[in-house]
Tab-separated table of C-alpha atoms and ligand atoms in Angstrom:
chain	number	residue	atom	x	y	z
C	1	UNK	CA	96.115	51.428	147.619
C	2	UNK	CA	93.622	54.220	147.766
C	3	UNK	CA	94.038	57.248	145.588
C	4	UNK	CA	94.666	60.407	147.658
C	5	UNK	CA	94.722	64.166	147.042
C	6	UNK	CA	98.249	65.468	146.440
C	7	UNK	CA	97.660	68.473	148.684
C	8	UNK	CA	95.412	67.395	151.552
C	9	UNK	CA	95.783	63.620	151.482
C	10	UNK	CA	92.033	62.911	151.557
C	11	UNK	CA	91.301	59.499	150.042
C	12	UNK	CA	88.988	58.553	147.167
C	13	UNK	CA	86.450	57.119	149.668
C	14	UNK	CA	85.803	60.624	151.061
C	15	UNK	CA	82.244	61.875	150.517
C	16	UNK	CA	81.752	64.058	147.434
C	17	UNK	CA	85.490	63.980	146.500
C	18	UNK	CA	86.707	64.295	142.899
C	19	UNK	CA	90.237	64.693	141.620
C	20	UNK	CA	91.419	66.937	138.781
C	21	UNK	CA	94.131	65.957	136.251
C	22	UNK	CA	96.791	67.311	138.610
C	23	UNK	CA	95.631	64.939	141.319
C	24	UNK	CA	94.211	67.739	143.524
C	25	UNK	CA	90.790	67.336	145.039
C	26	UNK	CA	87.739	69.522	144.527
C	27	UNK	CA	87.656	70.524	148.224
C	28	UNK	CA	91.175	71.934	147.950
C	29	UNK	CA	90.163	73.808	144.807
C	30	UNK	CA	87.172	75.261	146.665
C	31	UNK	CA	89.505	76.453	149.374
C	32	UNK	CA	91.717	78.262	146.838
C	33	UNK	CA	88.604	79.960	145.502
C	34	UNK	CA	87.493	80.885	149.033
C	35	UNK	CA	90.845	82.597	149.678
C	36	UNK	CA	91.255	84.367	146.336
C	37	UNK	CA	87.957	84.951	144.576
C	38	UNK	CA	85.219	85.503	147.105
C	39	UNK	CA	84.568	89.165	147.763
C	40	UNK	CA	84.381	88.886	151.546
C	41	UNK	CA	83.733	92.600	152.082
C	42	UNK	CA	80.596	92.359	149.939
C	43	UNK	CA	79.603	89.268	151.891
C	44	UNK	CA	80.050	91.179	155.115
C	45	UNK	CA	77.760	93.983	153.936
C	46	UNK	CA	75.171	91.335	153.022
C	47	UNK	CA	75.440	90.130	156.590
C	48	UNK	CA	74.914	93.627	157.975
C	49	UNK	CA	71.818	94.015	155.812
C	50	UNK	CA	70.434	90.669	156.897
C	51	UNK	CA	70.849	91.389	160.611
C	52	UNK	CA	69.325	94.868	160.247
C	53	UNK	CA	66.393	93.561	158.273
C	54	UNK	CA	65.275	91.351	161.183
C	55	UNK	CA	66.459	93.393	164.174
C	56	UNK	CA	63.999	94.391	166.865
C	57	UNK	CA	60.873	93.073	165.088
C	58	UNK	CA	60.372	89.753	166.904
C	59	UNK	CA	60.764	88.263	170.385
C	60	UNK	CA	64.411	87.661	169.457
C	61	UNK	CA	66.602	89.011	166.638
C	62	UNK	CA	67.714	85.508	165.699
C	63	UNK	CA	68.016	81.901	166.807
C	64	UNK	CA	71.445	80.361	167.279
C	65	UNK	CA	71.341	76.516	167.308
C	66	UNK	CA	74.014	75.641	169.823
C	67	UNK	CA	76.030	72.483	170.441
C	68	UNK	CA	78.663	74.162	172.590
C	69	UNK	CA	81.428	73.125	170.192
C	70	UNK	CA	83.888	75.614	168.796
C	71	UNK	CA	81.741	76.668	165.789
C	72	UNK	CA	78.436	77.436	167.484
C	73	UNK	CA	80.244	79.079	170.383
C	74	UNK	CA	82.129	81.349	168.010
C	75	UNK	CA	78.940	82.107	166.082
C	76	UNK	CA	77.095	83.193	169.237
C	77	UNK	CA	80.000	85.287	170.426
C	78	UNK	CA	80.518	86.933	167.045
C	79	UNK	CA	76.830	87.891	166.582
C	80	UNK	CA	76.626	89.416	170.048
C	81	UNK	CA	79.949	91.249	169.901
C	82	UNK	CA	79.702	92.478	166.350
C	83	UNK	CA	76.002	93.246	166.143
C	84	UNK	CA	74.695	93.340	169.733
C	85	UNK	CA	71.803	91.094	168.711
C	86	UNK	CA	69.399	89.523	171.162
C	87	UNK	CA	69.600	85.824	170.274
C	88	UNK	CA	67.641	82.820	171.453
C	89	UNK	CA	70.081	79.945	171.976
C	90	UNK	CA	68.520	76.533	171.145
C	91	UNK	CA	70.253	73.410	172.221
C	92	UNK	CA	69.269	69.920	171.143
C	93	UNK	CA	70.692	67.434	173.636
C	94	UNK	CA	71.691	64.248	171.802
C	95	UNK	CA	72.170	62.422	175.081
C	96	UNK	CA	75.967	62.219	175.198
C	97	UNK	CA	77.109	65.636	176.318
C	98	UNK	CA	80.385	65.640	178.209
C	99	UNK	CA	81.199	67.350	181.493
C	100	UNK	CA	83.730	69.676	179.879
C	101	UNK	CA	81.185	70.743	177.294
C	102	UNK	CA	78.534	71.501	179.931
C	103	UNK	CA	81.047	73.629	181.807
C	104	UNK	CA	81.944	75.511	178.615
C	105	UNK	CA	78.247	76.093	177.967
C	106	UNK	CA	77.613	77.458	181.435
C	107	UNK	CA	80.589	79.848	181.193
C	108	UNK	CA	79.448	81.017	177.758
C	109	UNK	CA	75.783	81.545	178.649
C	110	UNK	CA	76.559	83.378	181.881
C	111	UNK	CA	79.259	85.597	180.366
C	112	UNK	CA	77.167	86.545	177.311
C	113	UNK	CA	73.853	86.811	179.144
C	114	UNK	CA	71.559	84.909	176.792
C	115	UNK	CA	68.225	83.074	176.965
C	116	UNK	CA	68.593	79.325	176.331
C	117	UNK	CA	66.120	76.548	175.431
C	118	UNK	CA	67.425	73.045	175.964
C	119	UNK	CA	65.593	70.037	174.643
C	120	UNK	CA	66.313	66.340	175.337
C	121	UNK	CA	64.376	63.682	173.411
C	122	UNK	CA	63.127	60.337	174.766
C	123	UNK	CA	66.119	58.111	175.478
C	124	UNK	CA	64.331	54.833	174.838
C	125	UNK	CA	63.381	56.090	171.371
C	126	UNK	CA	66.853	57.465	170.753
C	127	UNK	CA	68.370	54.006	171.355
C	128	UNK	CA	65.957	52.433	168.869
C	129	UNK	CA	66.723	55.159	166.294
C	130	UNK	CA	70.459	54.630	166.741
C	131	UNK	CA	70.128	50.925	166.144
C	132	UNK	CA	67.951	51.375	163.045
C	133	UNK	CA	70.265	53.959	161.444
C	134	UNK	CA	73.289	51.833	162.265
C	135	UNK	CA	71.781	48.749	160.675
C	136	UNK	CA	70.465	50.575	157.564
C	137	UNK	CA	73.301	52.993	156.897
C	138	UNK	CA	76.208	52.151	159.205
C	139	UNK	CA	75.627	55.595	160.791
C	140	UNK	CA	73.977	55.709	164.201
C	141	UNK	CA	73.842	59.533	164.387
C	142	UNK	CA	70.539	59.980	162.534
C	143	UNK	CA	68.670	61.097	165.681
C	144	UNK	CA	71.367	63.660	166.488
C	145	UNK	CA	71.826	65.137	163.017
C	146	UNK	CA	68.121	65.312	162.209
C	147	UNK	CA	67.333	66.681	165.703
C	148	UNK	CA	70.071	69.288	165.608
C	149	UNK	CA	68.868	70.615	162.229
C	150	UNK	CA	65.123	70.282	162.626
C	151	UNK	CA	64.404	71.049	166.286
C	152	UNK	CA	65.586	74.698	166.115
C	153	UNK	CA	63.292	75.164	163.086
C	154	UNK	CA	60.345	74.030	165.210
C	155	UNK	CA	61.393	76.575	167.844
C	156	UNK	CA	61.598	79.242	165.128
C	157	UNK	CA	57.933	78.587	164.327
C	158	UNK	CA	56.793	78.324	167.964
C	159	UNK	CA	58.554	81.541	168.886
C	160	UNK	CA	57.928	83.249	165.514
C	161	UNK	CA	61.622	84.112	165.072
C	162	UNK	CA	62.481	83.949	161.349
C	163	UNK	CA	66.294	84.381	161.272
C	164	UNK	CA	68.448	81.340	162.153
C	165	UNK	CA	72.243	81.476	162.247
C	166	UNK	CA	74.274	78.287	161.925
C	167	UNK	CA	78.086	78.362	162.050
C	168	UNK	CA	80.362	76.590	159.725
C	169	UNK	CA	79.458	76.324	156.037
C	170	UNK	CA	79.550	72.773	154.641
C	171	UNK	CA	81.836	73.931	151.822
C	172	UNK	CA	84.708	73.776	154.368
C	173	UNK	CA	84.433	69.990	154.386
C	174	UNK	CA	82.446	68.643	151.447
C	175	UNK	CA	81.373	69.587	147.952
C	176	UNK	CA	77.616	69.331	148.458
C	177	UNK	CA	77.814	73.111	148.289
C	178	UNK	CA	80.678	74.733	146.479
C	179	UNK	CA	82.258	78.083	147.406
C	180	UNK	CA	82.807	78.469	143.656
C	181	UNK	CA	79.033	78.667	142.976
C	182	UNK	CA	79.278	81.968	144.865
C	183	UNK	CA	75.856	81.616	146.395
C	184	UNK	CA	74.790	81.677	149.995
C	185	UNK	CA	74.091	78.191	151.298
C	186	UNK	CA	70.594	77.975	152.789
C	187	UNK	CA	70.300	75.501	155.636
C	188	UNK	CA	66.862	74.353	154.610
C	189	UNK	CA	64.793	71.267	153.942
C	190	UNK	CA	66.624	70.633	150.670
C	191	UNK	CA	69.917	70.489	152.473
C	192	UNK	CA	68.317	68.446	155.247
C	193	UNK	CA	67.209	65.817	152.735
C	194	UNK	CA	70.439	65.934	150.716
C	195	UNK	CA	73.057	65.632	153.417
C	196	UNK	CA	71.562	65.417	156.919
C	197	UNK	CA	68.982	62.680	157.159
C	198	UNK	CA	70.772	59.894	155.156
C	199	UNK	CA	67.717	59.752	152.907
C	200	UNK	CA	65.524	58.608	155.785
C	201	UNK	CA	62.664	60.950	156.792
C	202	UNK	CA	61.012	60.686	160.202
C	203	UNK	CA	57.940	59.115	158.524
C	204	UNK	CA	60.262	56.501	156.956
C	205	UNK	CA	61.828	55.912	160.317
C	206	UNK	CA	58.459	55.488	162.039
C	207	UNK	CA	57.607	52.744	159.557
C	208	UNK	CA	60.965	51.029	160.004
C	209	UNK	CA	60.775	50.711	163.782
C	210	UNK	CA	57.030	50.171	164.225
C	211	UNK	CA	57.292	46.392	163.918
C	212	UNK	CA	59.038	45.874	167.238
C	213	UNK	CA	59.001	49.195	169.131
C	214	UNK	CA	56.088	50.856	170.807
C	215	UNK	CA	55.983	54.637	170.458
C	216	UNK	CA	53.631	57.515	169.976
C	217	UNK	CA	53.876	59.018	166.479
C	218	UNK	CA	54.376	62.403	168.086
C	219	UNK	CA	57.621	61.151	169.622
C	220	UNK	CA	59.283	61.564	166.208
C	221	UNK	CA	58.253	65.183	165.727
C	222	UNK	CA	61.547	66.655	166.983
C	223	UNK	CA	63.360	64.730	164.215
C	224	UNK	CA	61.059	65.898	161.350
C	225	UNK	CA	61.533	69.023	159.337
C	226	UNK	CA	58.623	71.430	159.930
C	227	UNK	CA	56.274	72.181	157.022
C	228	UNK	CA	57.944	74.437	154.436
C	229	UNK	CA	54.630	76.280	154.045
C	230	UNK	CA	54.807	77.417	157.671
C	231	UNK	CA	58.453	78.424	157.427
C	232	UNK	CA	57.803	80.429	154.278
C	233	UNK	CA	54.869	82.138	155.906
C	234	UNK	CA	57.214	83.164	158.738
C	235	UNK	CA	59.601	84.605	156.123
C	236	UNK	CA	62.463	82.504	157.456
C	237	UNK	CA	66.143	82.730	156.582
C	238	UNK	CA	68.438	79.916	157.774
C	239	UNK	CA	72.055	80.633	156.945
C	240	UNK	CA	75.636	79.939	158.045
C	241	UNK	CA	77.722	82.716	159.510
C	242	UNK	CA	80.631	81.156	157.588
C	243	UNK	CA	78.975	82.126	154.314
C	244	UNK	CA	79.492	85.776	155.250
C	245	UNK	CA	82.874	85.796	156.988
C	246	UNK	CA	85.856	83.619	156.029
C	247	UNK	CA	85.806	80.625	158.404
C	248	UNK	CA	89.084	79.949	160.184
C	249	UNK	CA	88.752	77.289	162.853
C	250	UNK	CA	92.150	77.705	164.548
C	251	UNK	CA	91.897	81.490	164.796
C	252	UNK	CA	88.313	81.268	166.093
C	253	UNK	CA	89.252	78.720	168.764
C	254	UNK	CA	91.873	81.203	170.002
C	255	UNK	CA	89.181	83.887	170.246
C	256	UNK	CA	86.641	81.803	172.226
C	257	UNK	CA	89.391	80.574	174.515
C	258	UNK	CA	90.549	84.034	175.412
C	259	UNK	CA	87.143	85.769	175.571
C	260	UNK	CA	84.908	83.039	177.031
C	261	UNK	CA	87.322	80.696	178.752
C	262	UNK	CA	86.221	77.938	176.361
C	263	UNK	CA	88.280	74.802	176.871
C	264	UNK	CA	89.124	71.950	174.533
C	265	UNK	CA	89.066	68.317	175.628
C	266	UNK	CA	90.539	64.908	174.980
C	267	UNK	CA	88.705	63.088	172.205
C	268	UNK	CA	89.063	59.339	171.697
C	269	UNK	CA	91.350	58.461	168.841
C	270	UNK	CA	92.672	61.978	168.378
C	271	UNK	CA	96.150	63.366	169.187
C	272	UNK	CA	95.234	65.348	172.320
C	273	UNK	CA	98.034	67.882	172.097
C	274	UNK	CA	97.546	68.736	168.433
C	275	UNK	CA	93.745	68.674	168.200
C	276	UNK	CA	92.120	69.401	171.554
C	277	UNK	CA	89.272	71.550	170.133
C	278	UNK	CA	87.553	69.334	167.565
C	279	UNK	CA	84.288	67.460	168.299
C	280	UNK	CA	84.385	67.633	172.069
C	281	UNK	CA	80.567	67.626	172.255
C	282	UNK	CA	79.701	63.965	172.341
C	283	UNK	CA	81.126	60.991	174.223
C	284	UNK	CA	80.265	58.719	171.296
C	285	UNK	CA	82.413	60.719	168.871
C	286	UNK	CA	85.060	57.996	169.047
C	287	UNK	CA	82.562	55.371	167.947
C	288	UNK	CA	81.423	57.573	165.020
C	289	UNK	CA	85.006	58.117	163.900
C	290	UNK	CA	85.847	54.406	164.313
C	291	UNK	CA	82.897	53.404	162.096
C	292	UNK	CA	83.974	55.952	159.491
C	293	UNK	CA	87.468	54.427	159.536
C	294	UNK	CA	86.084	50.902	159.130
C	295	UNK	CA	83.868	52.014	156.228
C	296	UNK	CA	86.105	54.434	154.356
C	297	UNK	CA	89.656	53.983	155.603
C	298	UNK	CA	90.022	57.405	157.105
C	299	UNK	CA	88.964	59.102	160.330
C	300	UNK	CA	89.027	62.450	162.026
C	301	UNK	CA	92.823	62.698	162.162
C	302	UNK	CA	92.874	62.570	158.344
C	303	UNK	CA	90.152	65.190	158.195
C	304	UNK	CA	91.849	67.540	160.619
C	305	UNK	CA	95.284	67.192	159.049
C	306	UNK	CA	93.677	67.732	155.640
C	307	UNK	CA	92.451	71.183	156.786
C	308	UNK	CA	95.929	72.013	158.108
C	309	UNK	CA	97.684	70.701	154.947
C	310	UNK	CA	95.378	72.888	152.859
C	311	UNK	CA	96.203	75.881	155.027
C	312	UNK	CA	99.930	75.105	154.982
C	313	UNK	CA	99.965	74.704	158.771
C	314	UNK	CA	101.489	71.207	158.880
C	315	UNK	CA	104.023	69.277	156.797
C	316	UNK	CA	102.857	66.148	154.909
C	317	UNK	CA	105.285	63.961	156.900
C	318	UNK	CA	103.903	65.202	160.230
C	319	UNK	CA	100.351	64.571	159.029
C	320	UNK	CA	101.282	61.066	157.912
C	321	UNK	CA	102.872	60.399	161.286
C	322	UNK	CA	99.786	61.504	163.248
C	323	UNK	CA	97.479	59.438	161.043
C	324	UNK	CA	99.594	56.297	161.412
C	325	UNK	CA	99.896	56.728	165.128
C	326	UNK	CA	96.274	57.489	166.045
C	327	UNK	CA	93.817	56.538	163.386
C	328	UNK	CA	91.617	53.449	163.300
C	329	UNK	CA	92.055	52.309	166.879
C	330	UNK	CA	89.056	50.982	168.784
C	331	UNK	CA	87.479	53.577	171.096
C	332	UNK	CA	86.777	52.570	174.759
C	333	UNK	CA	83.280	54.147	174.331
C	334	UNK	CA	82.405	51.299	171.955
C	335	UNK	CA	81.708	49.085	175.012
C	336	UNK	CA	79.176	51.612	176.339
C	337	UNK	CA	77.599	51.975	172.939
C	338	UNK	CA	77.140	48.204	172.603
C	339	UNK	CA	75.491	48.184	176.058
C	340	UNK	CA	73.077	50.932	175.067
C	341	UNK	CA	71.948	49.040	172.004
C	342	UNK	CA	72.233	45.554	173.487
C	343	UNK	CA	74.341	44.121	170.694
C	344	UNK	CA	77.663	42.270	170.670
C	345	UNK	CA	80.809	43.498	169.042
C	346	UNK	CA	80.486	40.687	166.516
C	347	UNK	CA	77.005	41.929	165.558
C	348	UNK	CA	78.361	45.491	165.358
C	349	UNK	CA	81.205	44.389	163.045
C	350	UNK	CA	78.820	42.467	160.833
C	351	UNK	CA	76.569	45.515	160.493
C	352	UNK	CA	79.443	47.833	159.634
C	353	UNK	CA	81.023	45.358	157.237
C	354	UNK	CA	77.990	45.666	154.981
C	355	UNK	CA	78.556	49.389	154.505
C	356	UNK	CA	82.280	49.388	153.604
C	357	UNK	CA	83.144	51.635	150.667
C	358	UNK	CA	85.497	49.872	148.188
C	359	UNK	CA	88.376	49.720	147.540
C	360	UNK	CA	88.905	50.000	151.302
C	361	UNK	CA	89.244	46.728	153.295
C	362	UNK	CA	88.745	47.176	157.039
C	363	UNK	CA	90.559	45.589	159.967
C	364	UNK	CA	88.206	44.890	162.859
C	365	UNK	CA	90.946	43.814	165.257
C	366	UNK	CA	92.603	47.114	166.095
C	367	UNK	CA	93.859	47.866	169.629
C	368	UNK	CA	91.916	50.182	171.929
C	369	UNK	CA	92.843	53.836	172.011
C	370	UNK	CA	93.457	55.352	175.498
C	371	UNK	CA	90.526	56.327	177.746
C	372	UNK	CA	89.898	60.022	178.087
C	373	UNK	CA	90.068	61.508	181.609
C	374	UNK	CA	86.258	61.721	181.853
C	375	UNK	CA	85.560	58.208	180.624
C	376	UNK	CA	84.284	57.043	184.029
C	377	UNK	CA	81.684	59.832	184.067
C	378	UNK	CA	80.053	58.711	180.820
C	379	UNK	CA	76.539	57.267	181.108
C	380	UNK	CA	76.417	53.529	181.518
C	381	UNK	CA	73.186	51.688	181.003
C	382	UNK	CA	72.345	49.634	184.077
C	383	UNK	CA	72.229	45.927	183.349
C	384	UNK	CA	68.436	45.607	183.408
C	385	UNK	CA	67.989	48.480	180.901
C	386	UNK	CA	70.503	47.408	178.266
C	387	UNK	CA	69.316	47.030	174.722
C	388	UNK	CA	66.091	48.186	173.129
C	389	UNK	CA	62.886	48.050	175.145
C	390	UNK	CA	60.511	45.401	173.873
C	391	UNK	CA	62.843	44.240	171.121
C	392	UNK	CA	63.028	40.459	170.821
C	393	UNK	CA	64.199	40.115	167.283
C	394	UNK	CA	68.004	39.698	167.093
C	395	UNK	CA	69.806	42.252	164.936
C	396	UNK	CA	71.310	39.571	162.800
C	397	UNK	CA	73.061	36.295	163.214
C	398	UNK	CA	76.742	36.044	162.624
B	401	ZN	ZN1	92.651	67.936	148.635
């Protein structure tokens, strides 16, 4: 039996979790602090000062890195409505954007009237990076997480725009940064190396894949953090809007729905009626959540119900019921994922088994969860292109 928080039900295998003598977790305690002890009106005036400090001096007032999910959409809307800034929207395309997301993006960009830069990295390289990160860390999202956080910083330098606004503060989910420290979280290279890149820099990655994969060293530049010297020279600030205004996902989803026509979507492994707004950006989200469940014994349903339990928006029995009913099932997108990488499910299971966090013991024989309505639109690698180009070494035997 895993130990769990008395309030939010997060298990002991959750990243950065600690329990106090009352059996309540540090993330719940942070939330109490956020509600009662942060002076949000002083934070708001800091935000006003920050925006005014950079306004009108550069080609754009700020950069908004944009996935099209609920948080970046709200961030963009808020900055434009509240401050009438002229933002540059920067979108890193991880390769798995869904139809519903693209439609949301188009509606948002047209309605708000913004300039957008969209960047898509080399797919052959992305596949190789996914395989390497999966084998090394049981987490194939290295290319996406490093790209999302580093690419906009490259654009900041190219365009000479020093102010970058991210959305949600990480204190909502983990204790890498603590609301109780009462400091503004900087989304910088330190954070990048602490919680984004899994301890693997792009130079490390280049070394890891060079034995069997042909690439130009410049191919990895979008995944590398730009030189701190250059960013400092620019006078950059890279911050989360959620450090300045109290973040409230459910309320914010209501706002972007009514003002921008933003729509939620079905996500594999989630209860579609209860949580239609979370992580709709990527058609491999189900695989990511499935791996997390196999490693740590919880998935996104646990995470979402934890937020609602903490906010008193759901009863523990209802949360338990949703978790039992939905969590840990095999996502249909797993088949596509295995085709991309050219590995079998047995190889996949063997890789993930090496990264399991005790005391959890995974079950690899779960039933499939239902297909989402857009499943048939998701990219399938044609037979001749499956797997990694040039790779002849098997992942592992087993
Ligand atoms: Zn808790």
